[in-house]
Short mmCIF file of C-alpha atoms in Angstrom, two decimals:
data_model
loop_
_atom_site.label_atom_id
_atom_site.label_comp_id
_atom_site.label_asym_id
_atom_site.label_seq_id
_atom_site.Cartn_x
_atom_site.Cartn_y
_atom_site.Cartn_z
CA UNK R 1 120.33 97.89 116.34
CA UNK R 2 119.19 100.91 113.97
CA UNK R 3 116.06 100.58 112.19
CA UNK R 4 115.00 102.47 108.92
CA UNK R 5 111.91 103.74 110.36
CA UNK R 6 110.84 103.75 113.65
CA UNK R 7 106.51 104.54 113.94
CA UNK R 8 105.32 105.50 117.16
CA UNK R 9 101.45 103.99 117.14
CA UNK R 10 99.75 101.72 115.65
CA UNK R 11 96.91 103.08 114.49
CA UNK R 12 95.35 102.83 110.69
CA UNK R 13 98.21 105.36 110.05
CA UNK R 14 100.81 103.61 112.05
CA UNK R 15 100.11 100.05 110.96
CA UNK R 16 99.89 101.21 107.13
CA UNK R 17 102.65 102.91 107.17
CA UNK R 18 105.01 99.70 108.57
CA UNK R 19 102.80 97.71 106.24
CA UNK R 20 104.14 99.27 102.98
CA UNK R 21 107.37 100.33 104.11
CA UNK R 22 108.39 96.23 105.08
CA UNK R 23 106.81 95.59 102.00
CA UNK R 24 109.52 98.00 100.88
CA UNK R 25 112.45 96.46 102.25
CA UNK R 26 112.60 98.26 105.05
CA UNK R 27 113.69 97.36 108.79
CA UNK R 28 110.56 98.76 110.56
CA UNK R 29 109.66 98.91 114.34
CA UNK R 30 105.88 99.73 115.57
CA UNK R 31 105.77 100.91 118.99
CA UNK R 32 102.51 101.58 121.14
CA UNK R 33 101.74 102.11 124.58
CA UNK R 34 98.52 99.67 124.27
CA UNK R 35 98.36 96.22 123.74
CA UNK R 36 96.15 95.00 121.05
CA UNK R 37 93.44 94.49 120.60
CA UNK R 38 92.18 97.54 122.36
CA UNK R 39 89.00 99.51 122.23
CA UNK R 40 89.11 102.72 120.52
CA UNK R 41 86.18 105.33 121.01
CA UNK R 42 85.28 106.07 117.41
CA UNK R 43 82.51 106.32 115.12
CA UNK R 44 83.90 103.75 112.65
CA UNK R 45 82.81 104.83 109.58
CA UNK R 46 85.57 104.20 106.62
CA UNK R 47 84.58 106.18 103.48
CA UNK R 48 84.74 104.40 99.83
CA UNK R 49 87.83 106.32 98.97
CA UNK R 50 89.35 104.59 101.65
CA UNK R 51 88.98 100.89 100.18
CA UNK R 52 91.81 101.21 97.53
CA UNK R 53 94.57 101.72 100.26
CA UNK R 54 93.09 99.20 102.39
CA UNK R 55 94.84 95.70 102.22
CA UNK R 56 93.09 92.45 101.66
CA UNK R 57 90.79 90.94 103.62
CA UNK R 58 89.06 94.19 104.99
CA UNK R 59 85.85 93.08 104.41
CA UNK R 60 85.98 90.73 107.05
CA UNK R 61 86.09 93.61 109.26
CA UNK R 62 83.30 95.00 107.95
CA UNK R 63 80.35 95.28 110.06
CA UNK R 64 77.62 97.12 107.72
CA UNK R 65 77.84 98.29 104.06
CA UNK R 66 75.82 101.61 104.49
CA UNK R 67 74.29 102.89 100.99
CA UNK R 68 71.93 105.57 102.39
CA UNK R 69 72.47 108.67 104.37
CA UNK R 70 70.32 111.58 105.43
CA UNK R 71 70.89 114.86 106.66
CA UNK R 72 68.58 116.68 109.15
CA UNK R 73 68.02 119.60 110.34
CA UNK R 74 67.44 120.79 113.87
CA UNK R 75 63.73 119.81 115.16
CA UNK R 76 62.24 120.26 111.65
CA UNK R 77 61.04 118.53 108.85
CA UNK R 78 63.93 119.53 106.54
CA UNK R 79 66.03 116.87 105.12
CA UNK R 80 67.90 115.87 102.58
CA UNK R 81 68.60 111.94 101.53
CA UNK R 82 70.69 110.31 99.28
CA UNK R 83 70.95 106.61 98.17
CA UNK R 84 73.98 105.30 96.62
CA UNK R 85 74.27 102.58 94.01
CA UNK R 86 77.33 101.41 95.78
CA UNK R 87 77.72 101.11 99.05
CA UNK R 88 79.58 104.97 100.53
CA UNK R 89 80.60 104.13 104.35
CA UNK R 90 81.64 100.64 105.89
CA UNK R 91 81.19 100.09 108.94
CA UNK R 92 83.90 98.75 111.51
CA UNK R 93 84.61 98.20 115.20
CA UNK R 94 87.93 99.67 115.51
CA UNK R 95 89.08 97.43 117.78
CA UNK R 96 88.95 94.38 115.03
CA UNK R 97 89.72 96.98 112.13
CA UNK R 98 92.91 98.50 114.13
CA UNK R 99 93.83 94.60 114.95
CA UNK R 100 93.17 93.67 111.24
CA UNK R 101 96.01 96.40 109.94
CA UNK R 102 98.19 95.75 112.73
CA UNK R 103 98.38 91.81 112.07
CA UNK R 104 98.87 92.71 108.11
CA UNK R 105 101.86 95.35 109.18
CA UNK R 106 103.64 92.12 111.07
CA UNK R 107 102.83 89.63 108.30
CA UNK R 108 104.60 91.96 105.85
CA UNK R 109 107.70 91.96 108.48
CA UNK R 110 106.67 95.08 110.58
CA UNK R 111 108.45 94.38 114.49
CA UNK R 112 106.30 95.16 117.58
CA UNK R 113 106.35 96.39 120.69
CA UNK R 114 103.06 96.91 122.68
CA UNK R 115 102.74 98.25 126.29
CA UNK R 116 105.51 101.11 125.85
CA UNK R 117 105.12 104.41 126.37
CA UNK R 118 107.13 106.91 124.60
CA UNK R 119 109.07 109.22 126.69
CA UNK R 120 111.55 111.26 125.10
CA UNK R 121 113.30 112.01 121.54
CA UNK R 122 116.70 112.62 120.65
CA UNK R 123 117.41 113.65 116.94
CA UNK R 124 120.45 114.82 115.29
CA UNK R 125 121.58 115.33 111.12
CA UNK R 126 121.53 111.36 111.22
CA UNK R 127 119.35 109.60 113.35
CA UNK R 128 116.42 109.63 116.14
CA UNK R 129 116.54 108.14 119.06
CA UNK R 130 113.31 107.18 120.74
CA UNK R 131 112.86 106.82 124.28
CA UNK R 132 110.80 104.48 125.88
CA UNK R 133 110.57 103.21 129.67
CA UNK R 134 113.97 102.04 130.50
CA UNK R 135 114.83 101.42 126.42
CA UNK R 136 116.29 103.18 124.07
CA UNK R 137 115.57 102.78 119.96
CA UNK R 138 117.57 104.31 117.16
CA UNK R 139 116.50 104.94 113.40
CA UNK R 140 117.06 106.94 110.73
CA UNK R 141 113.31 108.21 110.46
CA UNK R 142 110.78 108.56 112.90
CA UNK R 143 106.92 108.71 112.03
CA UNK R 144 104.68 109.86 114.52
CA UNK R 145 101.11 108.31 114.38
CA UNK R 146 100.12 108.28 117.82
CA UNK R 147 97.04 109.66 117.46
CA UNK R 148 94.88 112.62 118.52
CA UNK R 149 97.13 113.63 121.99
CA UNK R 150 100.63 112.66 120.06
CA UNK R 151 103.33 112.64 122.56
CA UNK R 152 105.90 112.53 120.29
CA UNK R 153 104.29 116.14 118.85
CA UNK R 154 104.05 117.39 122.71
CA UNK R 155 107.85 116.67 122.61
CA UNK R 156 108.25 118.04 118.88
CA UNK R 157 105.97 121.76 119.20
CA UNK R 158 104.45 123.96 121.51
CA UNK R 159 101.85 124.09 118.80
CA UNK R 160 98.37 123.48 120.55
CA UNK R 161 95.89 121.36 118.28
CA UNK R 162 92.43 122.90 116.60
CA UNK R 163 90.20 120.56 118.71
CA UNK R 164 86.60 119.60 118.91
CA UNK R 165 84.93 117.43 121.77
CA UNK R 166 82.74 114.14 121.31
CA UNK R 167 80.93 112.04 123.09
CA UNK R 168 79.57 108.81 121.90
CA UNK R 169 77.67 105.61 122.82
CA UNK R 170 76.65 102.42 121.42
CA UNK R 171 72.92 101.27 121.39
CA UNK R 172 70.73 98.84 120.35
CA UNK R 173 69.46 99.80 116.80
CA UNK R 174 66.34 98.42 114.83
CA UNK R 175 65.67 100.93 112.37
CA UNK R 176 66.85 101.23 108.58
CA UNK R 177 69.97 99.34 109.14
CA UNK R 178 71.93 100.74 105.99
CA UNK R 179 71.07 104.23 106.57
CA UNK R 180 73.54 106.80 108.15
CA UNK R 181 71.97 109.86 109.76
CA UNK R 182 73.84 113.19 110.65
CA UNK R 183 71.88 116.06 111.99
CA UNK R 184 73.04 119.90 112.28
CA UNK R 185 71.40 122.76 113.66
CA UNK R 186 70.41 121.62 117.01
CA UNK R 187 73.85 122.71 118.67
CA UNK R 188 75.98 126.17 117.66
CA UNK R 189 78.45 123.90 116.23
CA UNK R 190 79.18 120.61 114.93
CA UNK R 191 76.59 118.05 114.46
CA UNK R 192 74.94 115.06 115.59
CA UNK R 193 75.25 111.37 114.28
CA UNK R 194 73.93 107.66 113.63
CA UNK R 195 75.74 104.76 112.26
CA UNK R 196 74.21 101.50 112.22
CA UNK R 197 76.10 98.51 112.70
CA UNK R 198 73.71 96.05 112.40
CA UNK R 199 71.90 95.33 115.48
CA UNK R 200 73.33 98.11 116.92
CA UNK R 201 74.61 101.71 116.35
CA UNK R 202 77.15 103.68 117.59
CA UNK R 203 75.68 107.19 118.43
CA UNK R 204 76.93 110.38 119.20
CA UNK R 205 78.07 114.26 118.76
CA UNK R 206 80.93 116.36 118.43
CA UNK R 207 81.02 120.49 119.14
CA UNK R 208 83.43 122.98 118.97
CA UNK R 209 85.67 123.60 121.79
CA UNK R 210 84.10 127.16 122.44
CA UNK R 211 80.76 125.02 123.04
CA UNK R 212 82.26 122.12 124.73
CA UNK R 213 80.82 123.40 128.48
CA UNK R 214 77.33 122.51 127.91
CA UNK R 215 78.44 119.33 125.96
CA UNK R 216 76.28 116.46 127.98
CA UNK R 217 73.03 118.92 127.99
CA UNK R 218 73.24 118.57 123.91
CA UNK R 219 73.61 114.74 124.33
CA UNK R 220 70.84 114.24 126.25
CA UNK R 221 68.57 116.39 123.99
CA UNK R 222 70.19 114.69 121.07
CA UNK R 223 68.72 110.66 122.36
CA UNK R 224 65.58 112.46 123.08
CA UNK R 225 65.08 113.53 119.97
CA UNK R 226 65.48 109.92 118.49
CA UNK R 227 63.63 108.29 121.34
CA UNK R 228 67.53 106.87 122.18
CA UNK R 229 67.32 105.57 126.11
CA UNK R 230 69.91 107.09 127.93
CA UNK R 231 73.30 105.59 127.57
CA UNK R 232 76.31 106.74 129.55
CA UNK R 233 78.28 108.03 126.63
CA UNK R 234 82.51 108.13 126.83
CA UNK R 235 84.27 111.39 125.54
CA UNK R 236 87.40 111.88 123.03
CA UNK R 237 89.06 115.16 121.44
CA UNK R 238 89.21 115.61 117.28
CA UNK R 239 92.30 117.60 116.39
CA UNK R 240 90.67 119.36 113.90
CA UNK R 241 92.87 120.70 110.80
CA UNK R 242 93.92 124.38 111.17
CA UNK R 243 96.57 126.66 108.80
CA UNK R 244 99.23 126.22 110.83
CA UNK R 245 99.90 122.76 111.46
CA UNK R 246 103.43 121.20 110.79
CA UNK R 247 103.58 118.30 109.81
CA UNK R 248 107.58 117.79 109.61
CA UNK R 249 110.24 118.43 112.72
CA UNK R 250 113.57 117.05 110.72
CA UNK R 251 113.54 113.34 110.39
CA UNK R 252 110.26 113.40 111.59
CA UNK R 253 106.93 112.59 109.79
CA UNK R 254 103.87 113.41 111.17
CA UNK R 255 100.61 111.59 109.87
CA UNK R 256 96.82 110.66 110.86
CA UNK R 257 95.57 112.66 113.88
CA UNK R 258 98.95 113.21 115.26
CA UNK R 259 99.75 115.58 111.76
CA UNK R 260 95.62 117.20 113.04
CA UNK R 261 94.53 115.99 109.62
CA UNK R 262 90.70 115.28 110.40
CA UNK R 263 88.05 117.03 108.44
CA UNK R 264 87.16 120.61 109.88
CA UNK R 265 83.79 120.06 108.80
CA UNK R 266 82.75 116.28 109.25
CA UNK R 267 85.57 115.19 112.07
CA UNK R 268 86.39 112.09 109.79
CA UNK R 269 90.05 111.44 109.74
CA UNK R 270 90.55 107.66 108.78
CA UNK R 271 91.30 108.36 105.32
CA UNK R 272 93.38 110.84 105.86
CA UNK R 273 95.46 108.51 108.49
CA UNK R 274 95.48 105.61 106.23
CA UNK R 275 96.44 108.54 102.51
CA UNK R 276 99.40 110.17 105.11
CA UNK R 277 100.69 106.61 105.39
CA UNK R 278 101.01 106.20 101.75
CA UNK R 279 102.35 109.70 101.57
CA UNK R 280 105.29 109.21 104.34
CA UNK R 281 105.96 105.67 103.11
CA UNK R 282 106.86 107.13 99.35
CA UNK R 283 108.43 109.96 100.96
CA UNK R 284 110.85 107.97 103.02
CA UNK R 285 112.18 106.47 99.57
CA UNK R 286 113.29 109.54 98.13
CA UNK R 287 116.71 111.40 98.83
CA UNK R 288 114.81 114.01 101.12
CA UNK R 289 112.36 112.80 102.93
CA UNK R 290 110.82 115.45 104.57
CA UNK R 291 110.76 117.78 101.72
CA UNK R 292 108.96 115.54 99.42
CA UNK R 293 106.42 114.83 102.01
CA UNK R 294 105.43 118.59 102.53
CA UNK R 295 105.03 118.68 98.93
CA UNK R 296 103.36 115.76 98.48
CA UNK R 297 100.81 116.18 101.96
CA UNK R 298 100.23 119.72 100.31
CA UNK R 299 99.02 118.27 97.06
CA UNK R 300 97.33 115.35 97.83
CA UNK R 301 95.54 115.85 101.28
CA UNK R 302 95.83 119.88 102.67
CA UNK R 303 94.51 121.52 99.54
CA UNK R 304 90.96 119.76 100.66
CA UNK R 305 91.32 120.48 104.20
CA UNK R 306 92.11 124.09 103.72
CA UNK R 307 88.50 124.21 101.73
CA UNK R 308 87.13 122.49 104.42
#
């Protein structure tokens, strides 16, 4: 059988791309090496931009509606605050949001297959071919949105991602519940965080690779500093935006974290999954698919990161 589009993960990008493009009319496969629901280490924050390409029924996802955020700085008594009429951040589990997308995808007519790794791709002038285990898939587009270490962009490029290193934690949380705090100036780089979820809070950092040795000495002095007891914290890599990305390889599209589209500056990338989505889906309707999705990516998502 030869789909239309094949997407390797499924992701927010993954599962919002084979939402829209079954909504299309298209025959679409989602393949991912977990099976869902899984955990995913993230901080979980979705920005209000986000909630016009989210489908219906997100807000039973939602954990917290967060319309207050502060910036710190360092050890010092500098800050800056800012409430919002509306609320600017919700906050999800990705586990239940990733799930939550996933189930819409299939609803819409999206096929699955969970548990399969991707090992190899074969592309010529009129199809890919996309290895996995013992099986073989053919399309006529791939899009690549497994995440942060793609393998289908290890198999794609040489090209070695722009990353920063996190750690993170969950914890108990009883303080202003709607309040986000972020905190720079107590590391070279990067910056420390707090989003409350309620009754708890996922908590955490994220430095630049060049500072990434003394990583865990910066974490402990960070849930010091907010009286935090000490929680064994699990890492991840951000593949920070950098000039030289590519984010085509022929009748391949590359989106989310696997196209390193997360913010140089704040390390938030779910919008940018869910907006590269939308940008692949309208690409694959046009005549050339990977043209119009340079164009479009360049216009509607890597002018920002390029200020950034």
């Amino acid at each position: 059988m030869v789909y239309d589009v094949i997407i390797a993960g499924a992701g927010p990008a993954g599962s919002t791309a084979g939402r829209l493009l079954a909504e299309s009319g298209r025959n679409v496969l989602i393949i991912d090496k977990a099976k869902f629901p899984r955990d995913k280490l993230c901080a979980g924050g979705v920005t209000s931009k986000a909630l016009a390409l989210l489908p219906d029924g997100f807000d039973t996802v939602v954990k917290l509606k967060a319309d207050k955020g502060t910036i710190q700085y360092a050890n010092t008594d500098l800050h800056v605050s800012v409430q919002t009429e509306d609320p600017c951040v919700y906050m999800v589990d990705r586990k239940e949001f990733d799930l939550f997308l996933l189930e819409t995808a299939i609803k819409k007519g999206a096929k699955l297959i969970e548990g399969k790794k991707i090992t190899g791709i074969w592309q010529d002038e009129k199809f890919v071919e996309v290895y996995a285990g013992q099986e073989v898939f053919k399309s006529r587009h791939l899009i690549a949105a497994d995440g942060a270490m793609s393998k289908v962009r290890s198999l794609s490029f040489s090209q070695k991602p722009f990353h920063a290193y996190c750690l993170e934690a969950s914890t108990a949380w009883t303080k202003d519940s709607r309040e986000i705090i972020f905190n720079f100036g107590s590391m070279p780089t990067g910056y420390t965080w707090i989003f409350p979820k309620g009754d708890h809070a996922s908590v955490g950092l994220g430095v630049h690779r060049r500072n990434a040795a003394h990583i865990m000495t910066y974490y402990k002095a960070f849930l010091d500093q907010y009286r935090i007891p000490w929680i064994k914290p699990k890492g991840m890599v951000l593949p920070m935006y950098f000039m030289e990305t590519r984010f085509t390889d022929r009748r391949i599209l590359f989106t989310g974290d696997a196209a390193h589209l997360v913010d140089p500056i704040t390390g938030e990338g779910i919008y940018n999954a869910v907006a590269s989505a939308y940008i692949a889906a309208e690409a694959l309707n046009t005549e050339h698919p990977s043209d119009t999705y340079l164009k479009l990516i360049n216009k509607k998502i890597i002018s920002e990161l390029r200020r950034a």
